[in-house]
Coordinates of C-alpha atoms in Angstrom, one line a residue:
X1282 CA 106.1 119.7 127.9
X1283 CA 105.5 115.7 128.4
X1284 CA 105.6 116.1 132.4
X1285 CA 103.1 119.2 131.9
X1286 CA 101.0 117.3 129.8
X1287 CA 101.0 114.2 132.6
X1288 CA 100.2 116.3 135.0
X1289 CA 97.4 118.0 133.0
X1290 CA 96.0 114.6 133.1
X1291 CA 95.9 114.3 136.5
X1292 CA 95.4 117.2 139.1
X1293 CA 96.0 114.8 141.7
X1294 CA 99.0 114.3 141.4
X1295 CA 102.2 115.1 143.3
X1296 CA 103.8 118.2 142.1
X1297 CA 106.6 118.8 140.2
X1298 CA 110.0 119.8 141.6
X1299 CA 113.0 121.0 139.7
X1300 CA 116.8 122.0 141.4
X1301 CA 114.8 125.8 140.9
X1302 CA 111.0 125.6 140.5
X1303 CA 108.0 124.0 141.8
X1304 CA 105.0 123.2 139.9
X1305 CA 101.4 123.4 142.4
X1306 CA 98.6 122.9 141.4
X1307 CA 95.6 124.4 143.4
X1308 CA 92.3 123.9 144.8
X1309 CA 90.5 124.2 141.3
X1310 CA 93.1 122.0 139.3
X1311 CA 94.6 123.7 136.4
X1312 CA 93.0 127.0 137.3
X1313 CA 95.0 128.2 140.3
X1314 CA 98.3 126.2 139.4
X1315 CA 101.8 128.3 139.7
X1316 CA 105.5 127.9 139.2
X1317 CA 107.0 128.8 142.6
X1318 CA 110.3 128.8 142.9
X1319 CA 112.1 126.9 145.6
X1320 CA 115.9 127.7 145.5
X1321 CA 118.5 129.9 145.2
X1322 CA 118.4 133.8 145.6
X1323 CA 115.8 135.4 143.4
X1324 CA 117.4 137.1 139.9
X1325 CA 116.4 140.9 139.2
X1326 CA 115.8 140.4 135.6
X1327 CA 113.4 142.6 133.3
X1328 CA 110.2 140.8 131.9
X1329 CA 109.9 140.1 128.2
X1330 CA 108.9 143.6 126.1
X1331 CA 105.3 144.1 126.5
X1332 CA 104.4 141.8 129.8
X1333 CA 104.4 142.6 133.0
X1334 CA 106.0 139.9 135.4
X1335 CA 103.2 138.7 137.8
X1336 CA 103.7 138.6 141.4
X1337 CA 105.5 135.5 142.8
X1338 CA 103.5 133.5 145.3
X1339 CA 105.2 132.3 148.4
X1340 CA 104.8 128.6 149.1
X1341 CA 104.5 129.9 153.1
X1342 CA 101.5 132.1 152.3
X1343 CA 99.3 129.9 150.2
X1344 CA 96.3 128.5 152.4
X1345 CA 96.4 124.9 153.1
X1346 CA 92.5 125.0 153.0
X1347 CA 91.1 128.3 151.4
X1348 CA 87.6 129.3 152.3
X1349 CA 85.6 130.0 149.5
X1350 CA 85.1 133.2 149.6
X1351 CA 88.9 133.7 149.4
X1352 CA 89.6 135.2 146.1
X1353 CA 91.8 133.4 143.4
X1354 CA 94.3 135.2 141.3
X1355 CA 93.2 136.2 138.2
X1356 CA 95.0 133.3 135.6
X1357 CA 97.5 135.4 132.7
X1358 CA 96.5 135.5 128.8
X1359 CA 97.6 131.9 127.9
X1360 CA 99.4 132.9 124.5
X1361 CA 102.6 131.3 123.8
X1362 CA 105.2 131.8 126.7
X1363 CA 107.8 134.6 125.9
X1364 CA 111.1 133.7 125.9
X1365 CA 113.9 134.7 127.8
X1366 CA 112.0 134.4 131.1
X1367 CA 112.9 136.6 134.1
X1368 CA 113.3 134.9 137.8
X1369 CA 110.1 136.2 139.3
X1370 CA 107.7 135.8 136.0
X1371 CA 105.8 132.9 137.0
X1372 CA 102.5 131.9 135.6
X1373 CA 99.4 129.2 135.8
X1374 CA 99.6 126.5 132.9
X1375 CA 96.2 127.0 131.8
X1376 CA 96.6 125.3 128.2
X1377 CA 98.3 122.0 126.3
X1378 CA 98.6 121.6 122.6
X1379 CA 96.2 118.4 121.5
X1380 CA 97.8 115.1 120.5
X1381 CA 98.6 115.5 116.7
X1382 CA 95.4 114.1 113.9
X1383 CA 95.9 110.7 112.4
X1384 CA 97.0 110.7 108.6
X1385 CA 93.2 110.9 107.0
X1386 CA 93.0 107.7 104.6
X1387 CA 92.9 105.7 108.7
X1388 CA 89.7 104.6 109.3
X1389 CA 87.8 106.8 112.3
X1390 CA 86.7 103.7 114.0
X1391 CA 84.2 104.2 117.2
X1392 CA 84.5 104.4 120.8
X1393 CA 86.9 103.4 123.0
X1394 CA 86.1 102.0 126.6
X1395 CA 87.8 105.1 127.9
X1396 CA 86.5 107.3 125.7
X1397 CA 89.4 107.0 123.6
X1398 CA 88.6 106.8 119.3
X1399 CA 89.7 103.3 117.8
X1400 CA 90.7 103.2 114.5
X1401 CA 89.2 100.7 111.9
X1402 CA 93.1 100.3 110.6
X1403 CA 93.1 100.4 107.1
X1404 CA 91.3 100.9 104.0
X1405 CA 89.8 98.5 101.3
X1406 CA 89.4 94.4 102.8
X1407 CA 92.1 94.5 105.2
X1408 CA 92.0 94.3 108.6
X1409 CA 94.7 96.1 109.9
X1410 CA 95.7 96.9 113.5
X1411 CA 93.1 98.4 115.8
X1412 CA 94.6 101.8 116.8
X1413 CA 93.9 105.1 118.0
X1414 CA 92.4 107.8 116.2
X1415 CA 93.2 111.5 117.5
X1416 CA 92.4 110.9 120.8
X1417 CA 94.8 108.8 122.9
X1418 CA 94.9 106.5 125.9
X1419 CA 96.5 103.5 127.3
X1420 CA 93.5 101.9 127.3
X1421 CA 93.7 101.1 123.7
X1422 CA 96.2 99.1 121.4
X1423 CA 98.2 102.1 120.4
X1424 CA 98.3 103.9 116.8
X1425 CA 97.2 101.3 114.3
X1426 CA 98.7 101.4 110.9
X1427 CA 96.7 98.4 108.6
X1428 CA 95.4 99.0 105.0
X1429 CA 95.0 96.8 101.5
X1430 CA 99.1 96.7 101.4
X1431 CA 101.0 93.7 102.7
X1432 CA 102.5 95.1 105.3
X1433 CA 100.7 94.1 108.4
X1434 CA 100.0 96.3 111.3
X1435 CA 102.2 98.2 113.9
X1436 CA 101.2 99.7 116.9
X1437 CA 103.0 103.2 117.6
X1438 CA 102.7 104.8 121.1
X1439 CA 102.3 108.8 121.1
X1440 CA 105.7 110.3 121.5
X1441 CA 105.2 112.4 124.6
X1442 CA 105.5 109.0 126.8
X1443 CA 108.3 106.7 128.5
X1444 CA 110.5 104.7 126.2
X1445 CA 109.0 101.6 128.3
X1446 CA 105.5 102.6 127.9
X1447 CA 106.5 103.2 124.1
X1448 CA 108.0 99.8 123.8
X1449 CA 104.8 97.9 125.4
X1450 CA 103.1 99.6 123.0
X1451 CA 104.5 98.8 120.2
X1452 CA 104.1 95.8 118.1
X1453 CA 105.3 94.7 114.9
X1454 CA 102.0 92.9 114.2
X1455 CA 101.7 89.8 112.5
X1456 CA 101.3 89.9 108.3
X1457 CA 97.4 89.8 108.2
X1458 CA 94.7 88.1 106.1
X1459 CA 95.0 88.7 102.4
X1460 CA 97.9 90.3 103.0
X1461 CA 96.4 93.1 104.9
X1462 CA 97.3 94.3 108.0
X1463 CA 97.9 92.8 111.2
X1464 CA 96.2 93.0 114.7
X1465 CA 97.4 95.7 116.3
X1466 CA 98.3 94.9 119.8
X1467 CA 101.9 94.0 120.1
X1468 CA 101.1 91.8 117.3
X1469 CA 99.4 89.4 119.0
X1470 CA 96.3 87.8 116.8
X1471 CA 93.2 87.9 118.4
X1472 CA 88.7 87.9 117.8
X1473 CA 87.6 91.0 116.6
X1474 CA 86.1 92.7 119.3
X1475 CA 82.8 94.3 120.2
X1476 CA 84.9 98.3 118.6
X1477 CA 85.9 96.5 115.5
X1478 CA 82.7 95.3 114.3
X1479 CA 81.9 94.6 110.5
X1480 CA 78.5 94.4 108.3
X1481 CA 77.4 91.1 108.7
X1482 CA 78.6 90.3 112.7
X1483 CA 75.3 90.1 114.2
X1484 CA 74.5 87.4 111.5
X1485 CA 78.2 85.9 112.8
X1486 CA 76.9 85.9 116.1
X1487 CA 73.7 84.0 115.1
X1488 CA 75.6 81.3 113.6
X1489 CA 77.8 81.0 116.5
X1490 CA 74.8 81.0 119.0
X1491 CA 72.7 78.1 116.5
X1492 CA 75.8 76.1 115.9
X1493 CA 76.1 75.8 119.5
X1494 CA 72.1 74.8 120.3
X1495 CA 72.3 72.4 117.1
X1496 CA 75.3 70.6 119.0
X1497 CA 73.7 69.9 122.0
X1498 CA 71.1 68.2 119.7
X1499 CA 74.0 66.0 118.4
X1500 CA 75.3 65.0 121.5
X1501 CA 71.7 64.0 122.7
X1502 CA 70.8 62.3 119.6
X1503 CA 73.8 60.2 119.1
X1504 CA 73.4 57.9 121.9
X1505 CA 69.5 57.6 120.8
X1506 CA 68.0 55.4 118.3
X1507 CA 67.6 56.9 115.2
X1508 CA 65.1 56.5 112.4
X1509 CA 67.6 55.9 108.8
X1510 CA 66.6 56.3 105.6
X1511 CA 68.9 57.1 102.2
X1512 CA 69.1 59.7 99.7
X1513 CA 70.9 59.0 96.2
X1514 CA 72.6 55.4 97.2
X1515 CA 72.8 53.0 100.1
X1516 CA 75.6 55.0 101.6
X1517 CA 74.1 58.5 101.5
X1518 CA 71.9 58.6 104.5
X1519 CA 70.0 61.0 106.8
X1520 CA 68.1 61.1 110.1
X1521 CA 65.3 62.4 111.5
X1522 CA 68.3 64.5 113.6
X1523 CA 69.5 66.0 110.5
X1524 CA 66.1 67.7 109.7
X1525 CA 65.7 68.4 113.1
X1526 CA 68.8 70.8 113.6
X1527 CA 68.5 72.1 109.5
X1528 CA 64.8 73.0 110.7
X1529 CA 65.9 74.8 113.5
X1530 CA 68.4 76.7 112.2
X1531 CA 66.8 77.9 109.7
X1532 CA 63.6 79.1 110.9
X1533 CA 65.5 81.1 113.8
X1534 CA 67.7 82.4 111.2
X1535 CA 64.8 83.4 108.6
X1536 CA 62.8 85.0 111.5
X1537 CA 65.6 86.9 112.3
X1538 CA 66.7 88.0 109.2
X1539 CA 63.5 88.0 106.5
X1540 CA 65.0 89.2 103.4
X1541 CA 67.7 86.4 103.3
X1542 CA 67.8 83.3 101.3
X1543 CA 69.3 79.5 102.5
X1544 CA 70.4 76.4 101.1
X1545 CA 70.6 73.5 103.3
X1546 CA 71.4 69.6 102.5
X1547 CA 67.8 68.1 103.0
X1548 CA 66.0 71.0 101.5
X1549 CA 67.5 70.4 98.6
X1550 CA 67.2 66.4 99.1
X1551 CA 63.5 67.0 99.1
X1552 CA 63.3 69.1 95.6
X1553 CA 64.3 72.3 96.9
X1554 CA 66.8 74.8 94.2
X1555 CA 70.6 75.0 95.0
X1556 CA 70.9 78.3 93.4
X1557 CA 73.5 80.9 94.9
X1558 CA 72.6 84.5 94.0
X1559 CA 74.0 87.9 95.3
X1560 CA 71.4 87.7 98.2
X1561 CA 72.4 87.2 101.3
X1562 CA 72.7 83.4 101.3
X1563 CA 73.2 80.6 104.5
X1564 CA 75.0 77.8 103.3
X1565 CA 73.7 75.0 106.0
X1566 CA 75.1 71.3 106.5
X1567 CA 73.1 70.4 109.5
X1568 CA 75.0 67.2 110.5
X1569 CA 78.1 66.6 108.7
X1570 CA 79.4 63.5 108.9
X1571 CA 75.6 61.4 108.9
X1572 CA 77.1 58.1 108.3
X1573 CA 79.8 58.5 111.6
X1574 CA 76.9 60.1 113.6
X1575 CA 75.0 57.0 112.7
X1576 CA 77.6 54.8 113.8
X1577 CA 78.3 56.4 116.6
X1578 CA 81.8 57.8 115.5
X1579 CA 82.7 61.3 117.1
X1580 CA 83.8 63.0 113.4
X1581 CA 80.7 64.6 113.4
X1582 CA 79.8 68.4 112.5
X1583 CA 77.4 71.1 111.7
X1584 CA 78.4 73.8 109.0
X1585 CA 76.8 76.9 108.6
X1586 CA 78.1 79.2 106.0
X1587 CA 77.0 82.8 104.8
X1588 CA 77.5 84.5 101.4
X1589 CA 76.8 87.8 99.8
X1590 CA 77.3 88.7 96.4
X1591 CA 78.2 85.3 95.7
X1592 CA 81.4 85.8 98.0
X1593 CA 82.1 83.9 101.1
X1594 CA 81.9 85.9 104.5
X1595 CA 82.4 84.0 106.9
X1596 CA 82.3 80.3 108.3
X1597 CA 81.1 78.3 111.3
X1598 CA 82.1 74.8 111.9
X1599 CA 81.0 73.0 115.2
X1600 CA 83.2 69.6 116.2
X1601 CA 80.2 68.2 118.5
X1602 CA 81.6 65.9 120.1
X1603 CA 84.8 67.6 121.0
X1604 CA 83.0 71.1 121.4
X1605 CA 85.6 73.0 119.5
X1606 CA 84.2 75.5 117.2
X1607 CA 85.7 76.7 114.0
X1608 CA 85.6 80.3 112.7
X1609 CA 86.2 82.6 109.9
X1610 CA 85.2 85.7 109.0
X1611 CA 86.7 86.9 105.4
X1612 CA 89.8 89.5 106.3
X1613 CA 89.8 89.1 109.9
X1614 CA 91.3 86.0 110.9
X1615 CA 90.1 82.1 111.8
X1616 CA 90.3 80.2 115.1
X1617 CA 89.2 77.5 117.2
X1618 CA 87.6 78.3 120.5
X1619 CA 88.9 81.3 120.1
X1620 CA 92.8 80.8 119.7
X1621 CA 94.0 81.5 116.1
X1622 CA 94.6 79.2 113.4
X1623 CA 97.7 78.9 111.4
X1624 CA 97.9 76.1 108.4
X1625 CA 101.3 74.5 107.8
X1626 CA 103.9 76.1 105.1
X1627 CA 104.5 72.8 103.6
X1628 CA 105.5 72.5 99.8
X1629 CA 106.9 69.0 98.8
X1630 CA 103.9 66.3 98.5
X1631 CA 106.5 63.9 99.7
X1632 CA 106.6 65.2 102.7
X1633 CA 102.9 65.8 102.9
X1634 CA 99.8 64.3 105.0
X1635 CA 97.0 64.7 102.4
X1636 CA 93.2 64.7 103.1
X1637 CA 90.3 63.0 101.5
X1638 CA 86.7 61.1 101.2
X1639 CA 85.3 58.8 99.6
X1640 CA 82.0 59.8 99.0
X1641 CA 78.8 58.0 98.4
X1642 CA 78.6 57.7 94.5
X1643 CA 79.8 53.7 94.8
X1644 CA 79.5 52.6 90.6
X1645 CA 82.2 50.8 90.0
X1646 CA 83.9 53.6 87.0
X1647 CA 83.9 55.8 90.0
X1648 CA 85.2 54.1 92.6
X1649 CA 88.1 53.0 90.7
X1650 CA 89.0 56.3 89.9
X1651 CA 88.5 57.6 93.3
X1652 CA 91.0 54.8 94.8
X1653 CA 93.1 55.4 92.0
X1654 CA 93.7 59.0 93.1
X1655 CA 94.9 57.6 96.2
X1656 CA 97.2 55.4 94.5
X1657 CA 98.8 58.5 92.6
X1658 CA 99.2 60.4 95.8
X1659 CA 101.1 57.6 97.3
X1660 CA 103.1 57.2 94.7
X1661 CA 104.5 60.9 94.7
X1662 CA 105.6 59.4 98.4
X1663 CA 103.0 61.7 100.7
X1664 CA 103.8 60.5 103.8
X1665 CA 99.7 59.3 104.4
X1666 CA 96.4 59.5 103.2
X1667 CA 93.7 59.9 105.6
X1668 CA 89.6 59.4 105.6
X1669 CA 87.6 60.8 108.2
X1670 CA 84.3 60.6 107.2
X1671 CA 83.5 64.5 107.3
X1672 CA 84.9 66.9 105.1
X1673 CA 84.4 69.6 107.2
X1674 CA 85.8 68.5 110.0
X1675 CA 89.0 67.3 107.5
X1676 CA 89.2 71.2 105.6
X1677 CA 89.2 72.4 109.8
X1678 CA 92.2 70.0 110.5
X1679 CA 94.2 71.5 107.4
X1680 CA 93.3 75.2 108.9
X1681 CA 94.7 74.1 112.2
X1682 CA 98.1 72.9 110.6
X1683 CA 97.8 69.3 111.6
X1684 CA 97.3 68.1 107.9
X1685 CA 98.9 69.5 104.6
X1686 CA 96.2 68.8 101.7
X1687 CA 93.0 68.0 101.5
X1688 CA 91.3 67.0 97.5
X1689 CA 87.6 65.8 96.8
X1690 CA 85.7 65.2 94.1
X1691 CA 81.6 64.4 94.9
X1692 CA 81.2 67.7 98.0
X1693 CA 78.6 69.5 97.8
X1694 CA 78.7 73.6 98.5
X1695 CA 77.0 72.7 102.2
X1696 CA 80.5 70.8 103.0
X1697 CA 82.9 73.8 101.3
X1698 CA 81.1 76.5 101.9
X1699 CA 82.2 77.2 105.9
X1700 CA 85.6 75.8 105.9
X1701 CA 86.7 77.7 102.6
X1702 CA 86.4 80.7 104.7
X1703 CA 88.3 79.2 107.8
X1704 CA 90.9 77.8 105.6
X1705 CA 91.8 81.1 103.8
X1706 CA 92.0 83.1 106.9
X1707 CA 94.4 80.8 108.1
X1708 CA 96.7 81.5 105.3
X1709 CA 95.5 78.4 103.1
X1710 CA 94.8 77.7 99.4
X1711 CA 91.6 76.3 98.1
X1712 CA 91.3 75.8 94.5
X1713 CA 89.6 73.9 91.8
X1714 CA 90.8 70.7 91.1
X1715 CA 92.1 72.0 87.3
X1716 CA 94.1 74.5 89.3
X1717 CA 91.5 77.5 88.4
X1718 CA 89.9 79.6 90.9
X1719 CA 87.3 77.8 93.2
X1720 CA 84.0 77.3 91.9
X1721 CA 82.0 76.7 94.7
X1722 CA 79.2 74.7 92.6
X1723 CA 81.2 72.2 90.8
X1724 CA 81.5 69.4 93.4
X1725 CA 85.1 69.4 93.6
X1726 CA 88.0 70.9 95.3
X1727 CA 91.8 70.6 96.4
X1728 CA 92.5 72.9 99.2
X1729 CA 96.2 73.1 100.7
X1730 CA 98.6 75.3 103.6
X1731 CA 100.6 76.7 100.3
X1732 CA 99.9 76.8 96.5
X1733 CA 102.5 74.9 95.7
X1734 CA 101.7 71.9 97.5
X1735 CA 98.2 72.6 96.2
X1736 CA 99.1 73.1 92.5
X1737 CA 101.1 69.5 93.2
X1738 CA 98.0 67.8 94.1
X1739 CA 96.3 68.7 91.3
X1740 CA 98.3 67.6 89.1
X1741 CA 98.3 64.3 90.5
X1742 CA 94.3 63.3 90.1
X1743 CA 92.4 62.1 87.7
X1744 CA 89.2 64.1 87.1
X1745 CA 85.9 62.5 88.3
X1746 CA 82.5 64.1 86.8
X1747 CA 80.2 64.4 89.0
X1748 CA 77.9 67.5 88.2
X1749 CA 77.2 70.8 89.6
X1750 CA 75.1 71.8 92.2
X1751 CA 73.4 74.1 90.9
X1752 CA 72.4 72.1 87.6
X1753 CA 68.3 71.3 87.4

């Protein structure tokens, strides 16, 4: 039934040749094709009860090139095929049975580039692998099998195929986001593509796009002089180029999507509410990183986060001076230009490299507690603390792997609000610094590869009070 099937698939291909029959298929395809058989002496044997054996077709007297008036045999009823068969009843395959249905609760998902259906993967969050829905085709990812569980995807290959092809298709799939399922494709991670699209992607690929055109600006501007003036202390400052690139961003994004609202760093400098509400919100940092952009040092970055319901979709961070762009998108995976992010599995603070700032509150009860912290996490023998100046840019290098921790007290949501996102979709922990659940608006944070590490952190600071941002 599998060689009838491939052949189905293909009229154009060479026919089929047993030690006793050959398979032909005609001028019209499927519509003229006959069993002929090809050796040994022909077996007088009585047709099945009922049916009448049709006449056998020499291979000699088929025309190589039949003129169209020529008259084609008239194909048999295509019920099921009796059984035992008799030596001269031959008859045109005119019908194969369909590739069997999907289990319902997998998604339907939308069309394939062959025409092929791909399957969403899953139910509830998860991502799972993208697979093929009733109709298959090897130019998909196989059967995807995803879903809310912790299982992670696998990609099955229909039965009626090679062990080889079978194999290449299958993948175990790597354990997904928020335990959901993997990526379907031999479980190699990769970015959604254009068939697995979500809700919000065209307001992904906005932030992408703006992210990219507010970088260039960097770039250009960093080299420039700049016009400097300060916010809340001598070491919180801002440029003409941050309003600049929050300006533009903004107004491209409110022009493209109306109904949504925005918080950005020097709106709310200049009086404006930092209120997040279940609108659709853009978190905006439009240079991140004001005081190293002002000195000329390269950890600089623009953050653009997006919200709904007060939960975090998705992130966009843009290094822009090494060009590498950060992403997240909640449930289906973070990366960096495109290759995926991992954090590392690290759980003893002693063997840890932990993450922080400074920040620009500078009173002297503060800054003794902020060095203080540093103290205690040397102490519990971490094998460094580091400062880079941008928070962002520091949450990105824990989501890559090549730090452990990360703790602040003094952030603001701009600074979280992106890399949150990357950092849980690369398998990390962020969590307030009482070891609760992340409040977004409460200025502080410890973030980690694994909870315990993070839990450990924790435990080690002293508390600093520094407001909310959302207070009047």
């Amino acid at each position: 039934m599998a060689r009838r099937r491939a052949l189905a698939g293909n009229p154009g291909c060479a026919p089929w040749t047993s030690s006793r029959w050959r398979f032909v298929l005609g001028t019209s395809g499927l519509q003229d094709a006959e069993w002929i058989r090809v050796s040994g002496p022909p077996e007088p044997r009585d047709p099945a009860p009922g049916r009448q054996a049709p006449a056998l077709v020499p291979t000699k007297s088929r025309p190589s090139n039949p003129s169209p008036d020529s008259q084609a045999p008239a194909p048999l009823d295509p019920g099921p095929r009796p059984q035992p068969w008799g030596a001269g009843d031959l008859r045109p395959v005119t019908s194969f049975p369909a590739a069997p249905p999907l289990p319902p609760e997998r998604g339907p998902g939308g069309a394939g580039p062959c025409g092929c259906k791909l399957g969403d993967g899953g139910v509830g969050e998860a991502w799972g692998g993208a697979g093929l829905s009733s109709d298959w085709c090897w130019a998909g990812r196989g059967r995807g099998e995803g879903g809310a569980e912790a299982a992670g995807g696998r990609a099955r290959a229909p039965r009626d195929v090679s062990r080889s092809r079978r194999r290449e298709a299958r993948g175990a799939g790597r354990r997904g986001p928020r335990g959901g399922g993997g990526v379907g494709s031999g479980g190699a991670a990769m970015e959604p593509s254009g068939a697995d699209r979500g809700p919000w992607d065209e307001c992904f690929e906005a932030a992408k796009q703006l992210a990219r055109r507010a970088g260039e600006i960097v770039r250009t501007a960093l080299t420039e002089d700049k016009h400097i003036s300060t916010k809340t202390s001598a070491a919180d400052l801002v440029t003409d180029t941050d309003r600049l690139v929050e300006d533009l961003i903004v107004s491209e994004l409110r022009a493209r999507f109306p109904s949504h609202r925005f918080i950005g760093e020097e709106a709310v400098a200049s009086g404006a509410r930092c209120v997040l509400t279940p609108s659709p919100t853009w978190i905006i940092d439009p240079i991140d990183g004001t005081c190293n952009f002002v000195h000329r040092f390269p950890a600089v970055a623009v953050s653009i986060g997006f919200a709904v319901r007060r939960k975090l979709e998705f992130g966009v961070i843009l290094h822009c001076m090494e060009e590498r762009l950060y992403t997240g998108q909640r449930g289906r995976g973070a990366f960096c230009n495109g290759q995926p992010l991992r954090v590392s599995t690290e759980t003893d603070l002693s063997k840890a490299l932990v993450l922080t700032e400074v920040g620009p509150k500078r009173d002297p009860a503060t800054l003794r507690i902020t060095l203080d912290n540093m103290e205690r996490v040397l102490r519990a023998k971490a094998h460094g603390v580091r400062v880079t100046g941008s928070s962002t840019l520091a949450l990105c290098h824990l989501a890559s792997g090549a730090a452990d921790a990360y703790y602040q007290f003094g952030l603001h949501c701009w600074d979280l609000a992106a890399a949150t996102v990357i950092i849980q979709e690369a398998g990390g922990t962020v969590m307030d610094t009482s070891g609760g659940p992340l409040d977004l608006m409460s200025r502080r944070v410890v973030a980690a590869g694994t909870q315990e590490l993070a839990v450990l952190v924790a435990q080690a600071l002293q508390t600093v009070c520094c407001g909310r941002d959302d207070e009047p």
